CSV table of N, CA and C in Angstrom, one decimal:
chain,number,residue,atom,x,y,z
A,1,UNK,N,-25.1,3.4,-5.8
A,1,UNK,CA,-24.1,2.2,-5.0
A,1,UNK,C,-24.9,2.1,-3.8
A,2,UNK,N,-24.4,0.8,-3.2
A,2,UNK,CA,-25.1,0.4,-1.9
A,2,UNK,C,-24.0,0.5,-0.8
A,3,UNK,N,-24.3,0.8,0.2
A,3,UNK,CA,-23.6,1.0,1.5
A,3,UNK,C,-22.6,-0.3,1.8
A,4,UNK,N,-21.4,0.0,2.0
A,4,UNK,CA,-20.3,-1.0,2.5
A,4,UNK,C,-20.9,-2.0,3.3
A,5,UNK,N,-20.4,-3.4,3.4
A,5,UNK,CA,-21.2,-4.3,4.4
A,5,UNK,C,-20.1,-4.0,5.9
A,6,UNK,N,-20.7,-4.5,6.9
A,6,UNK,CA,-20.0,-4.6,8.0
A,6,UNK,C,-18.5,-5.1,7.7
A,7,UNK,N,-18.6,-6.2,7.4
A,7,UNK,CA,-17.3,-7.0,7.0
A,7,UNK,C,-16.3,-6.0,5.9
A,8,UNK,N,-16.9,-5.3,5.2
A,8,UNK,CA,-15.9,-4.4,4.4
A,8,UNK,C,-15.6,-3.3,5.5
A,9,UNK,N,-16.4,-2.7,6.0
A,9,UNK,CA,-15.9,-1.6,7.0
A,9,UNK,C,-14.9,-2.2,8.1
A,10,UNK,N,-15.3,-3.2,8.6
A,10,UNK,CA,-14.2,-3.8,9.6
A,10,UNK,C,-12.7,-4.1,9.0
A,11,UNK,N,-12.8,-4.4,7.6
A,11,UNK,CA,-11.6,-4.8,7.1
A,11,UNK,C,-10.8,-3.5,6.5
A,12,UNK,N,-11.5,-2.5,6.1
A,12,UNK,CA,-10.9,-1.5,5.7
A,12,UNK,C,-10.4,-0.5,7.1
A,13,UNK,N,-11.0,-0.6,8.0
A,13,UNK,CA,-10.4,0.2,9.3
A,13,UNK,C,-9.4,-0.8,9.8
A,14,UNK,N,-9.4,-2.1,9.6
A,14,UNK,CA,-8.2,-2.8,10.3
A,14,UNK,C,-6.9,-2.5,9.5
A,15,UNK,N,-7.3,-2.9,8.1
A,15,UNK,CA,-6.1,-2.4,7.2
A,15,UNK,C,-5.3,-1.1,7.4
A,16,UNK,N,-6.0,-0.1,7.7
A,16,UNK,CA,-5.7,1.1,7.8
A,16,UNK,C,-4.7,1.5,8.8
A,17,UNK,N,-5.4,1.0,10.1
A,17,UNK,CA,-4.8,0.8,11.3
A,17,UNK,C,-3.2,0.1,11.7
A,18,UNK,N,-3.6,-0.9,10.8
A,18,UNK,CA,-2.4,-2.0,10.8
A,18,UNK,C,-1.3,-1.2,10.0
A,19,UNK,N,-1.7,-0.6,8.7
A,19,UNK,CA,-0.8,0.0,8.0
A,19,UNK,C,-0.1,1.3,8.6
A,20,UNK,N,-0.7,1.9,9.3
A,20,UNK,CA,0.0,3.2,10.0
A,20,UNK,C,1.1,2.5,11.1
A,21,UNK,N,0.6,1.6,12.1
A,21,UNK,CA,1.6,1.0,12.9
A,21,UNK,C,2.9,0.3,12.1
A,22,UNK,N,2.9,-0.6,11.0
A,22,UNK,CA,3.7,-0.9,10.5
A,22,UNK,C,4.4,-0.2,9.5
A,23,UNK,N,3.9,1.0,9.4
A,23,UNK,CA,4.7,2.2,8.9
A,23,UNK,C,5.6,3.1,9.4
A,24,UNK,N,5.3,2.8,10.8
A,24,UNK,CA,6.1,3.6,11.9
A,24,UNK,C,7.2,2.6,12.5
A,25,UNK,N,6.9,1.4,12.5
A,25,UNK,CA,8.0,0.5,13.2
A,25,UNK,C,8.1,-0.8,12.4
A,26,UNK,N,9.4,-1.3,12.3
A,26,UNK,CA,9.7,-2.7,11.8
A,26,UNK,C,9.2,-3.6,12.7
A,27,UNK,N,8.8,-4.6,12.3
A,27,UNK,CA,8.1,-5.6,13.1
A,27,UNK,C,9.0,-6.1,14.0
A,28,UNK,N,10.4,-6.6,14.0
A,28,UNK,CA,11.1,-6.6,15.1
A,28,UNK,C,11.3,-5.7,16.0
A,29,UNK,N,10.8,-4.3,16.0
A,29,UNK,CA,11.0,-3.5,17.0
A,29,UNK,C,9.4,-3.4,17.9
A,30,UNK,N,8.7,-4.2,17.7
A,30,UNK,CA,7.3,-4.3,18.2
A,30,UNK,C,7.2,-5.4,19.1
A,31,UNK,N,7.1,-5.5,20.3
A,31,UNK,CA,7.0,-6.4,21.0
A,31,UNK,C,5.5,-7.2,21.0
A,32,UNK,N,4.7,-6.5,20.7
A,32,UNK,CA,3.2,-6.5,20.6
A,32,UNK,C,2.4,-5.6,19.9
A,33,UNK,N,1.3,-5.9,19.2
A,33,UNK,CA,0.5,-4.9,18.7
A,33,UNK,C,-0.9,-5.4,18.5
A,34,UNK,N,-1.9,-4.9,18.7
A,34,UNK,CA,-3.3,-5.6,18.3
A,34,UNK,C,-4.2,-4.4,17.7
A,35,UNK,N,-5.0,-4.6,16.9
A,35,UNK,CA,-5.8,-3.8,16.4
A,35,UNK,C,-7.4,-4.5,16.5
A,36,UNK,N,-8.1,-4.1,17.2
A,36,UNK,CA,-9.6,-4.7,17.2
A,36,UNK,C,-10.4,-3.8,16.9
A,37,UNK,N,-11.3,-4.0,15.7
A,37,UNK,CA,-12.3,-3.2,15.1
A,37,UNK,C,-13.8,-3.9,15.2
A,38,UNK,N,-14.8,-3.0,15.7
A,38,UNK,CA,-16.1,-3.7,15.4
A,38,UNK,C,-16.9,-2.7,14.8
A,39,UNK,N,-18.0,-3.1,14.3
A,39,UNK,CA,-19.0,-1.9,13.6
A,39,UNK,C,-20.4,-2.9,13.8
A,40,UNK,N,-21.0,-2.1,14.6
A,40,UNK,CA,-22.2,-2.5,14.9
A,40,UNK,C,-23.4,-1.4,15.0
A,41,UNK,N,-24.4,-1.6,14.3
A,41,UNK,CA,-25.5,-0.6,14.3
A,41,UNK,C,-25.1,0.8,14.0
A,42,UNK,N,-24.1,0.7,12.7
A,42,UNK,CA,-23.6,1.9,12.5
A,42,UNK,C,-22.5,2.8,13.4
A,43,UNK,N,-22.1,1.9,14.3
A,43,UNK,CA,-21.1,2.5,15.3
A,43,UNK,C,-19.7,1.9,15.0
A,44,UNK,N,-18.7,2.5,14.7
A,44,UNK,CA,-17.3,2.1,14.6
A,44,UNK,C,-16.6,2.2,15.7
A,45,UNK,N,-16.0,1.0,16.4
A,45,UNK,CA,-15.1,1.2,17.4
A,45,UNK,C,-14.0,0.5,17.1
A,46,UNK,N,-12.7,1.2,17.2
A,46,UNK,CA,-11.4,1.0,17.0
A,46,UNK,C,-10.4,1.0,17.9
A,47,UNK,N,-9.8,0.0,18.5
A,47,UNK,CA,-8.8,0.0,19.8
A,47,UNK,C,-7.6,-0.5,19.0
A,48,UNK,N,-6.6,0.2,19.5
A,48,UNK,CA,-5.2,0.1,18.9
A,48,UNK,C,-4.4,0.0,20.1
A,49,UNK,N,-3.3,-1.2,20.2
A,49,UNK,CA,-2.6,-1.4,21.3
A,49,UNK,C,-1.1,-1.5,20.9
A,50,UNK,N,-0.1,-0.7,21.1
A,50,UNK,CA,1.2,-0.9,20.6
A,50,UNK,C,2.2,-0.9,21.7
A,51,UNK,N,3.1,-2.0,21.7
A,51,UNK,CA,4.2,-2.2,22.7
A,51,UNK,C,5.4,-2.2,22.1
A,52,UNK,N,6.1,-1.2,22.0
A,52,UNK,CA,7.5,-0.9,21.3
A,52,UNK,C,8.2,0.0,22.0
A,53,UNK,N,8.9,-0.7,23.4
A,53,UNK,CA,9.3,0.1,24.2
A,53,UNK,C,10.6,0.8,24.0
A,54,UNK,N,11.3,0.2,23.0
A,54,UNK,CA,12.6,0.5,22.7
A,54,UNK,C,12.8,1.5,21.7
A,55,UNK,N,11.7,2.0,21.3
A,55,UNK,CA,11.8,2.9,20.0
A,55,UNK,C,11.4,4.5,20.4
A,56,UNK,N,12.1,5.1,19.6
A,56,UNK,CA,11.8,6.6,19.9
A,56,UNK,C,10.6,7.3,19.7
A,57,UNK,N,9.6,6.8,18.9
A,57,UNK,CA,8.3,7.1,18.5
A,57,UNK,C,7.5,6.6,19.6
A,58,UNK,N,6.8,7.6,19.9
A,58,UNK,CA,6.0,7.3,21.2
A,58,UNK,C,4.6,6.4,20.7
A,59,UNK,N,4.7,5.1,21.4
A,59,UNK,CA,3.6,4.2,21.0
A,59,UNK,C,2.3,4.6,21.0
A,60,UNK,N,1.9,5.5,22.2
A,60,UNK,CA,0.7,5.6,22.3
A,60,UNK,C,0.0,6.6,21.2
A,61,UNK,N,0.9,7.6,20.7
A,61,UNK,CA,0.8,8.4,19.7
A,61,UNK,C,0.4,7.7,18.4
A,62,UNK,N,1.3,6.8,18.2
A,62,UNK,CA,1.1,5.7,16.9
A,62,UNK,C,-0.2,5.0,17.1
A,63,UNK,N,-0.6,4.5,18.3
A,63,UNK,CA,-1.9,3.9,18.5
A,63,UNK,C,-3.2,5.1,18.0
A,64,UNK,N,-2.8,6.1,18.6
A,64,UNK,CA,-3.9,7.1,18.1
A,64,UNK,C,-3.9,7.4,16.9
A,65,UNK,N,-2.9,7.7,16.1
A,65,UNK,CA,-3.0,8.1,14.8
A,65,UNK,C,-3.5,6.6,14.0
A,66,UNK,N,-3.2,5.5,14.3
A,66,UNK,CA,-3.6,4.4,13.8
A,66,UNK,C,-5.3,4.4,13.8
A,67,UNK,N,-5.7,4.7,15.0
A,67,UNK,CA,-7.1,4.8,15.1
A,67,UNK,C,-8.0,5.9,14.3
A,68,UNK,N,-7.0,6.8,14.2
A,68,UNK,CA,-7.6,8.0,13.3
A,68,UNK,C,-7.5,7.8,11.9
A,69,UNK,N,-6.5,6.8,11.4
A,69,UNK,CA,-6.6,6.5,10.1
A,69,UNK,C,-7.7,5.5,9.9
A,70,UNK,N,-7.9,4.6,10.7
A,70,UNK,CA,-9.0,3.7,10.5
A,70,UNK,C,-10.4,4.4,10.3
A,71,UNK,N,-10.7,5.4,11.1
A,71,UNK,CA,-11.9,6.1,10.9
A,71,UNK,C,-12.0,6.7,9.6
A,72,UNK,N,-10.8,7.5,9.3
A,72,UNK,CA,-10.8,8.0,8.0
A,72,UNK,C,-11.0,7.3,6.9
A,73,UNK,N,-10.5,5.8,6.9
A,73,UNK,CA,-10.7,4.8,5.8
A,73,UNK,C,-12.2,4.5,5.7
A,74,UNK,N,-12.9,4.2,6.9
A,74,UNK,CA,-14.1,4.1,6.9
A,74,UNK,C,-15.2,5.3,6.4
A,75,UNK,N,-14.8,6.5,6.6
A,75,UNK,CA,-15.4,7.7,5.9
A,75,UNK,C,-15.3,7.8,4.5
A,76,UNK,N,-13.9,7.2,4.1
A,76,UNK,CA,-13.7,7.0,2.5
A,76,UNK,C,-14.5,6.1,2.0
A,77,UNK,N,-14.7,4.9,2.7
A,77,UNK,CA,-15.6,3.7,2.1
A,77,UNK,C,-16.9,4.3,1.9
A,78,UNK,N,-17.6,4.9,2.9
A,78,UNK,CA,-18.9,5.4,2.7
A,78,UNK,C,-18.8,6.4,1.5
A,79,UNK,N,-17.9,7.4,1.8
A,79,UNK,CA,-18.1,8.4,0.7
A,79,UNK,C,-17.9,7.9,-0.8
A,80,UNK,N,-17.2,6.8,-1.1
A,80,UNK,CA,-17.2,6.3,-2.4
A,80,UNK,C,-18.6,5.4,-2.7
A,81,UNK,N,-19.3,5.1,-1.6
A,81,UNK,CA,-20.6,4.4,-1.7
A,81,UNK,C,-21.7,5.4,-2.2
A,82,UNK,N,-21.4,6.5,-2.0
A,82,UNK,CA,-22.9,7.5,-2.2
A,82,UNK,C,-22.7,7.9,-3.7
């Protein structure tokens, strides 16, 4: 199989990160959240911002978990291509 395209990598990472955030919060609990993913020259960069101040779950931890999920999704994507 061929390697995934840059667009497929970005989409997989974005979907995974967004999935984690939305699995932890109802959209009405979020003031704002943003997932930014770039994949250039084989380097994945994931930035997740979560603003949910009135929620018991630590927004910073959720953002970290979302970024890790994005990385894992990309690893899986490349593993499937081998």
